GROMACS .gro file of C-alpha atoms in nm:
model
   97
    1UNK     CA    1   0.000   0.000   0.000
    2UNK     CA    2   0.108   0.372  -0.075
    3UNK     CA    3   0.174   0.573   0.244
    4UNK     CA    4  -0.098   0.822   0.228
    5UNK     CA    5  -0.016   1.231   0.160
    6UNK     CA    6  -0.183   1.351   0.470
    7UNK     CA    7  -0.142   1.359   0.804
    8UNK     CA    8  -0.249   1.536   1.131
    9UNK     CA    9  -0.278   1.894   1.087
   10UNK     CA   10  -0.352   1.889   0.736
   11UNK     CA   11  -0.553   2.110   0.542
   12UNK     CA   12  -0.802   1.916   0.342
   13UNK     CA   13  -1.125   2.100   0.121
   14UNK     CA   14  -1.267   2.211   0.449
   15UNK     CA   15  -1.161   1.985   0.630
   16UNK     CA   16  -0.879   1.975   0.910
   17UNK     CA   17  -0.715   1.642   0.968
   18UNK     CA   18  -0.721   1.541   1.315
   19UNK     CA   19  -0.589   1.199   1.376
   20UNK     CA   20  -0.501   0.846   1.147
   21UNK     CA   21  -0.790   0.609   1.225
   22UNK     CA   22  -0.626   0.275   1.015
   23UNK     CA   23  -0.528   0.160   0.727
   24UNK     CA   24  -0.700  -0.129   0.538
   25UNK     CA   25  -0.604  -0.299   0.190
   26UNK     CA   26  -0.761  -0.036  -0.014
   27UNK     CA   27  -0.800   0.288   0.147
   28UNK     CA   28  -0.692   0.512   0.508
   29UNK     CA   29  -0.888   0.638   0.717
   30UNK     CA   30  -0.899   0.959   0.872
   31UNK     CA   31  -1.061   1.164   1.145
   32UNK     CA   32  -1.122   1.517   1.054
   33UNK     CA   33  -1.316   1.877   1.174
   34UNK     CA   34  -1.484   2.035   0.946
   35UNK     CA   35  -1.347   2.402   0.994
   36UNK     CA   36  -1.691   2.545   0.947
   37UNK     CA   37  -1.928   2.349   1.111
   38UNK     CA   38  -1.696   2.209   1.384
   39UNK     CA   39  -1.875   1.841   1.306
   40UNK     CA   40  -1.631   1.534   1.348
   41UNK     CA   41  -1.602   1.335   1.038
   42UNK     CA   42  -1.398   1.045   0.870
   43UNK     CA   43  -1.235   1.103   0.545
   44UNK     CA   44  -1.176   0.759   0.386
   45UNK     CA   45  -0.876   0.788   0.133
   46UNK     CA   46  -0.840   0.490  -0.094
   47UNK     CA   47  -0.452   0.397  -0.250
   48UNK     CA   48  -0.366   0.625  -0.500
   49UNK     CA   49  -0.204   0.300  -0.654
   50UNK     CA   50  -0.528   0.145  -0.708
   51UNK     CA   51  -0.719   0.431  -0.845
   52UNK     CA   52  -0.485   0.412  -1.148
   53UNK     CA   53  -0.686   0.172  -1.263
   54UNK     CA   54  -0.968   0.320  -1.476
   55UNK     CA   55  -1.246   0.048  -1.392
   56UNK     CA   56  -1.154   0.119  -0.986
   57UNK     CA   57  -1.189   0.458  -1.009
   58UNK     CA   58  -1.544   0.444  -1.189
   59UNK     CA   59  -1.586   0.135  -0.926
   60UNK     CA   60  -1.507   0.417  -0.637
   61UNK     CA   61  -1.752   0.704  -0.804
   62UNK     CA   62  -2.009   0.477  -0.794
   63UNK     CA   63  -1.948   0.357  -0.448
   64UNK     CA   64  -1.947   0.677  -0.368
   65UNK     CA   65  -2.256   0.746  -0.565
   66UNK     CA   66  -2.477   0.434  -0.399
   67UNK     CA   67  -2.398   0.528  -0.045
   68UNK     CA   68  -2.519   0.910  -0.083
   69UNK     CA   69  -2.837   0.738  -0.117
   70UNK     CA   70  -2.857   0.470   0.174
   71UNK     CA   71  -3.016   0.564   0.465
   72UNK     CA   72  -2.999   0.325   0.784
   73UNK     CA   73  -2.962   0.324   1.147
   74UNK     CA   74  -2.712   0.038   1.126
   75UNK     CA   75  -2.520   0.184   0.864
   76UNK     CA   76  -2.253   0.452   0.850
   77UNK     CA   77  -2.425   0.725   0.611
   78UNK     CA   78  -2.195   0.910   0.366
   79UNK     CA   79  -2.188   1.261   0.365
   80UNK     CA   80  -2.030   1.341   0.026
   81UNK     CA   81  -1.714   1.352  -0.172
   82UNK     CA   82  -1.467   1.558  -0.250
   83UNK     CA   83  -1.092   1.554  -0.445
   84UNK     CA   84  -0.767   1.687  -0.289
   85UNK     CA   85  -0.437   1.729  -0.364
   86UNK     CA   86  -0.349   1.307  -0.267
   87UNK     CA   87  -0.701   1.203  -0.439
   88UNK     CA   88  -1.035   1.156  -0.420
   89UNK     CA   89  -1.220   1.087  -0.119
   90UNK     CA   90  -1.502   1.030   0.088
   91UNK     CA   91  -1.719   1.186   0.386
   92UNK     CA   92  -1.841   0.986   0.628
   93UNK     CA   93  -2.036   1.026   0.971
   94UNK     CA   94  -1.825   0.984   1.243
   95UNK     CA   95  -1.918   0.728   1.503
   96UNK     CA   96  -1.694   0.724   1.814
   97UNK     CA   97  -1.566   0.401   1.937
   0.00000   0.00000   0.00000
């Protein structure tokens, strides 16, 4: 896996990385503030390596694209998307613990 081009402090869209929550196969996860709403959220950056890929990347928009639209208690909702200077990546709700 590529080690990922941000890190705590960082400046991201509106976004103000807070702390590294993991790393899986595909993607890192990060806790961030959004600077204008104060709201804790998780940006979820997948490997730059794999996005390469043409078919990934359209596989990630329409990830991206299908969870928008789920609503469900048990499920963690996604707030959006957005592209920075290491990539694409997605908003999601924060959910301690």
């Amino acid at each position: 896996m590529t080690q990922m081009a941000v890190a705590a402090g960082d400046i991201v869209g509106t976004f103000e990385i807070v702390a590294s929550l993991g790393r899986g196969a595909f993607s890192e996860a990060f806790q961030a503030k959004n600077r204008e709403t104060g709201e804790l959220v998780v940006l979820k950056f997948p490997d730059p390596a794999i996005l390469g890929d043409l078919a990934t990347y359209e596989r990630f928009k329409r990830e991206t694209e299908i969870g928008e639209r789920l609503s469900h208690p048990n499920i963690q909702r996604v707030l959006g998307s957005g592209e920075g200077p290491s990539g694409p990546y997605l908003i999601l709700e924060y959910a301690a613990g």
